[in-house]
Amino acid sequence: EDLKSHLNTPIPIGRPLHNYHCYVLDDYLEPVIPSNQIGELYIGGPGVFLGYFNRPDLTKQSFVNINGEQCYRTGDLIKLNDNGEMVYVDRRDFQIKLRGQRVEIGEIEQTILRSSSSIDNCVVVKYTNNQQQEHLLAYIEASTITESSSIRQYCQSQLPRY
């Protein structure tokens, strides 16, 4: 078979593990039917954590009850292929994966905005260079010239090392 014909074929991320339930639901928490329709992935089972420590607001936002089971809303948009395997499509929010860690882009942008009163706006994106190294880039709009070193230093004091 021709290798080029498979280059644009999405690679499945697999099937649910034993004792876990995966649901692909639409915005109304209804199952996405038929296959190859995009929905959000919800996961239930014994290994799913019960909620965020001292953050009932995040727990309420991230969990739903499906068939009497507390399920985690992953934020991953997926579809099921014709073999019933899950295929990753995109993220619902602005969370990315960088060197194996989940990174919330909005948290970084808010930290940059707090670093200087002269910063009016910013956008953070993930960039992969020619050597396949991943970096975060921040595009900043400021009312006055702001030293990037002071912004970087502030972010390093406030954010995990990505």
mmCIF file of N, CA and C in Angstrom, residues 28-90:
data_model
loop_
_atom_site.group_PDB
_atom_site.id
_atom_site.type_symbol
_atom_site.label_atom_id
_atom_site.label_comp_id
_atom_site.label_asym_id
_atom_site.label_seq_id
_atom_site.Cartn_x
_atom_site.Cartn_y
_atom_site.Cartn_z
ATOM 1 N N TYR A 28 -24.747 19.515 24.786
ATOM 2 C CA TYR A 28 -25.920 19.285 25.626
ATOM 3 C C TYR A 28 -25.788 18.001 26.438
ATOM 4 N N LEU A 29 -24.566 17.460 26.501
ATOM 5 C CA LEU A 29 -24.243 16.216 27.211
ATOM 6 C C LEU A 29 -24.993 15.015 26.652
ATOM 7 N N GLU A 30 -25.277 15.072 25.372
ATOM 8 C CA GLU A 30 -25.898 13.951 24.672
ATOM 9 C C GLU A 30 -24.818 13.207 23.893
ATOM 10 N N PRO A 31 -24.940 11.868 23.802
ATOM 11 C CA PRO A 31 -23.935 11.098 23.044
ATOM 12 C C PRO A 31 -23.858 11.546 21.589
ATOM 13 N N VAL A 32 -22.648 11.604 21.076
ATOM 14 C CA VAL A 32 -22.419 11.968 19.679
ATOM 15 C C VAL A 32 -22.562 10.698 18.851
ATOM 16 N N ILE A 33 -23.541 10.709 17.978
ATOM 17 C CA ILE A 33 -23.805 9.562 17.105
ATOM 18 C C ILE A 33 -24.018 10.135 15.719
ATOM 19 N N PRO A 34 -23.547 9.579 14.663
ATOM 20 C CA PRO A 34 -22.786 8.339 14.511
ATOM 21 C C PRO A 34 -21.290 8.572 14.700
ATOM 22 N N SER A 35 -20.517 7.557 14.328
ATOM 23 C CA SER A 35 -19.054 7.666 14.392
ATOM 24 C C SER A 35 -18.587 8.825 13.528
ATOM 25 N N ASN A 36 -17.383 9.277 13.796
ATOM 26 C CA ASN A 36 -16.724 10.360 13.065
ATOM 27 C C ASN A 36 -17.357 11.727 13.291
ATOM 28 N N GLN A 37 -18.222 11.853 14.295
ATOM 29 C CA GLN A 37 -18.736 13.153 14.703
ATOM 30 C C GLN A 37 -17.937 13.604 15.919
ATOM 31 N N ILE A 38 -17.621 14.877 15.992
ATOM 32 C CA ILE A 38 -16.764 15.389 17.061
ATOM 33 C C ILE A 38 -17.578 15.722 18.304
ATOM 34 N N GLY A 39 -17.032 15.330 19.457
ATOM 35 C CA GLY A 39 -17.618 15.651 20.753
ATOM 36 C C GLY A 39 -16.521 15.742 21.795
ATOM 37 N N GLU A 40 -16.911 16.117 23.014
ATOM 38 C CA GLU A 40 -15.925 16.217 24.094
ATOM 39 C C GLU A 40 -15.831 14.891 24.839
ATOM 40 N N LEU A 41 -14.620 14.533 25.245
ATOM 41 C CA LEU A 41 -14.359 13.286 25.955
ATOM 42 C C LEU A 41 -14.603 13.463 27.450
ATOM 43 N N TYR A 42 -15.447 12.599 28.013
ATOM 44 C CA TYR A 42 -15.705 12.518 29.448
ATOM 45 C C TYR A 42 -15.260 11.139 29.907
ATOM 46 N N ILE A 43 -14.585 11.075 31.067
ATOM 47 C CA ILE A 43 -14.053 9.806 31.561
ATOM 48 C C ILE A 43 -14.582 9.542 32.961
ATOM 49 N N GLY A 44 -15.053 8.310 33.179
ATOM 50 C CA GLY A 44 -15.491 7.873 34.499
ATOM 51 C C GLY A 44 -14.838 6.550 34.841
ATOM 52 N N GLY A 45 -14.739 6.256 36.118
ATOM 53 C CA GLY A 45 -14.158 4.994 36.560
ATOM 54 C C GLY A 45 -13.451 5.155 37.885
ATOM 55 N N PRO A 46 -12.941 4.063 38.425
ATOM 56 C CA PRO A 46 -12.355 4.084 39.770
ATOM 57 C C PRO A 46 -11.099 4.938 39.911
ATOM 58 N N GLY A 47 -10.382 5.202 38.850
ATOM 59 C CA GLY A 47 -9.154 5.989 38.938
ATOM 60 C C GLY A 47 -9.351 7.469 38.716
ATOM 61 N N VAL A 48 -10.579 7.886 38.440
ATOM 62 C CA VAL A 48 -10.851 9.305 38.207
ATOM 63 C C VAL A 48 -10.952 10.007 39.561
ATOM 64 N N PHE A 49 -10.198 11.082 39.720
ATOM 65 C CA PHE A 49 -10.187 11.787 41.008
ATOM 66 C C PHE A 49 -11.547 12.398 41.300
ATOM 67 N N LEU A 50 -11.820 12.665 42.569
ATOM 68 C CA LEU A 50 -13.144 13.100 42.994
ATOM 69 C C LEU A 50 -13.357 14.604 42.892
ATOM 70 N N GLY A 51 -12.293 15.348 42.716
ATOM 71 C CA GLY A 51 -12.431 16.786 42.592
ATOM 72 C C GLY A 51 -11.143 17.489 42.937
ATOM 73 N N TYR A 52 -11.160 18.798 42.777
ATOM 74 C CA TYR A 52 -9.999 19.629 43.061
ATOM 75 C C TYR A 52 -9.975 19.994 44.543
ATOM 76 N N PHE A 53 -8.815 19.905 45.157
ATOM 77 C CA PHE A 53 -8.641 20.204 46.575
ATOM 78 C C PHE A 53 -8.940 21.678 46.845
ATOM 79 N N ASN A 54 -9.895 21.916 47.726
ATOM 80 C CA ASN A 54 -10.294 23.276 48.129
ATOM 81 C C ASN A 54 -10.705 24.160 46.956
ATOM 82 N N ARG A 55 -11.171 23.558 45.871
ATOM 83 C CA ARG A 55 -11.630 24.334 44.711
ATOM 84 C C ARG A 55 -12.981 23.793 44.231
ATOM 85 N N PRO A 56 -14.051 23.990 45.019
ATOM 86 C CA PRO A 56 -15.361 23.491 44.596
ATOM 87 C C PRO A 56 -15.825 24.100 43.277
ATOM 88 N N ASP A 57 -15.369 25.316 42.968
ATOM 89 C CA ASP A 57 -15.737 25.951 41.704
ATOM 90 C C ASP A 57 -15.190 25.168 40.514
ATOM 91 N N LEU A 58 -13.907 24.754 40.589
ATOM 92 C CA LEU A 58 -13.313 23.963 39.502
ATOM 93 C C LEU A 58 -13.918 22.566 39.438
ATOM 94 N N THR A 59 -14.201 21.991 40.604
ATOM 95 C CA THR A 59 -14.812 20.661 40.633
ATOM 96 C C THR A 59 -16.169 20.697 39.938
ATOM 97 N N LYS A 60 -16.971 21.695 40.261
ATOM 98 C CA LYS A 60 -18.296 21.815 39.641
ATOM 99 C C LYS A 60 -18.189 22.006 38.127
ATOM 100 N N GLN A 61 -17.196 22.759 37.704
ATOM 101 C CA GLN A 61 -16.998 23.048 36.281
ATOM 102 C C GLN A 61 -16.469 21.834 35.515
ATOM 103 N N SER A 62 -15.713 20.964 36.186
ATOM 104 C CA SER A 62 -14.987 19.890 35.500
ATOM 105 C C SER A 62 -15.623 18.513 35.600
ATOM 106 N N PHE A 63 -16.682 18.367 36.374
ATOM 107 C CA PHE A 63 -17.294 17.051 36.553
ATOM 108 C C PHE A 63 -18.781 17.104 36.261
ATOM 109 N N VAL A 64 -19.293 16.014 35.708
ATOM 110 C CA VAL A 64 -20.725 15.856 35.483
ATOM 111 C C VAL A 64 -21.122 14.441 35.885
ATOM 112 N N ASN A 65 -22.392 14.272 36.209
ATOM 113 C CA ASN A 65 -22.911 12.960 36.551
ATOM 114 C C ASN A 65 -23.500 12.338 35.294
ATOM 115 N N ILE A 66 -22.971 11.183 34.919
ATOM 116 C CA ILE A 66 -23.472 10.459 33.748
ATOM 117 C C ILE A 66 -23.835 9.054 34.208
ATOM 118 N N ASN A 67 -25.103 8.707 34.063
ATOM 119 C CA ASN A 67 -25.594 7.384 34.467
ATOM 120 C C ASN A 67 -25.213 7.059 35.910
ATOM 121 N N GLY A 68 -25.303 8.042 36.812
ATOM 122 C CA GLY A 68 -25.003 7.831 38.223
ATOM 123 C C GLY A 68 -23.527 7.793 38.566
ATOM 124 N N GLU A 69 -22.675 8.120 37.618
ATOM 125 C CA GLU A 69 -21.230 8.072 37.836
ATOM 126 C C GLU A 69 -20.637 9.464 37.634
ATOM 127 N N GLN A 70 -19.743 9.872 38.554
ATOM 128 C CA GLN A 70 -19.064 11.158 38.396
ATOM 129 C C GLN A 70 -18.009 11.019 37.313
ATOM 130 N N CYS A 71 -18.113 11.846 36.275
ATOM 131 C CA CYS A 71 -17.195 11.768 35.134
ATOM 132 C C CYS A 71 -16.454 13.090 34.967
ATOM 133 N N TYR A 72 -15.201 12.967 34.580
ATOM 134 C CA TYR A 72 -14.326 14.123 34.385
ATOM 135 C C TYR A 72 -14.456 14.645 32.967
ATOM 136 N N ARG A 73 -14.654 15.931 32.857
ATOM 137 C CA ARG A 73 -14.727 16.615 31.561
ATOM 138 C C ARG A 73 -13.302 16.966 31.155
ATOM 139 N N THR A 74 -12.742 16.273 30.164
ATOM 140 C CA THR A 74 -11.324 16.408 29.825
ATOM 141 C C THR A 74 -10.992 17.683 29.068
ATOM 142 N N GLY A 75 -11.949 18.214 28.299
ATOM 143 C CA GLY A 75 -11.644 19.345 27.429
ATOM 144 C C GLY A 75 -11.083 18.907 26.085
ATOM 145 N N ASP A 76 -10.865 17.592 25.924
ATOM 146 C CA ASP A 76 -10.365 17.058 24.654
ATOM 147 C C ASP A 76 -11.533 16.821 23.708
ATOM 148 N N LEU A 77 -11.414 17.321 22.490
ATOM 149 C CA LEU A 77 -12.406 17.052 21.458
ATOM 150 C C LEU A 77 -11.918 15.854 20.664
ATOM 151 N N ILE A 78 -12.767 14.840 20.583
ATOM 152 C CA ILE A 78 -12.397 13.609 19.898
ATOM 153 C C ILE A 78 -13.551 13.155 19.023
ATOM 154 N N LYS A 79 -13.288 12.111 18.262
ATOM 155 C CA LYS A 79 -14.345 11.412 17.538
ATOM 156 C C LYS A 79 -14.009 9.936 17.580
ATOM 157 N N LEU A 80 -15.002 9.123 17.364
ATOM 158 C CA LEU A 80 -14.786 7.683 17.286
ATOM 159 C C LEU A 80 -14.689 7.300 15.823
ATOM 160 N N ASN A 81 -13.660 6.529 15.467
ATOM 161 C CA ASN A 81 -13.556 6.088 14.078
ATOM 162 C C ASN A 81 -14.453 4.872 13.858
ATOM 163 N N ASP A 82 -14.440 4.336 12.668
ATOM 164 C CA ASP A 82 -15.320 3.215 12.326
ATOM 165 C C ASP A 82 -15.008 1.952 13.118
ATOM 166 N N ASN A 83 -13.811 1.875 13.717
ATOM 167 C CA ASN A 83 -13.433 0.721 14.542
ATOM 168 C C ASN A 83 -13.737 0.942 16.018
ATOM 169 N N GLY A 84 -14.365 2.080 16.360
ATOM 170 C CA GLY A 84 -14.683 2.373 17.749
ATOM 171 C C GLY A 84 -13.516 2.911 18.548
ATOM 172 N N GLU A 85 -12.429 3.291 17.868
ATOM 173 C CA GLU A 85 -11.263 3.847 18.548
ATOM 174 C C GLU A 85 -11.406 5.365 18.640
ATOM 175 N N MET A 86 -10.882 5.928 19.726
ATOM 176 C CA MET A 86 -10.928 7.378 19.912
ATOM 177 C C MET A 86 -9.825 8.042 19.088
ATOM 178 N N VAL A 87 -10.179 9.122 18.417
ATOM 179 C CA VAL A 87 -9.228 9.889 17.609
ATOM 180 C C VAL A 87 -9.240 11.325 18.131
ATOM 181 N N TYR A 88 -8.074 11.807 18.569
ATOM 182 C CA TYR A 88 -7.947 13.172 19.089
ATOM 183 C C TYR A 88 -8.100 14.171 17.943
ATOM 184 N N VAL A 89 -8.873 15.240 18.197
ATOM 185 C CA VAL A 89 -9.100 16.272 17.184
ATOM 186 C C VAL A 89 -8.526 17.621 17.622
ATOM 187 N N ASP A 90 -8.850 18.051 18.851
ATOM 188 C CA ASP A 90 -8.442 19.392 19.295
ATOM 189 C C ASP A 90 -8.748 19.542 20.782
#
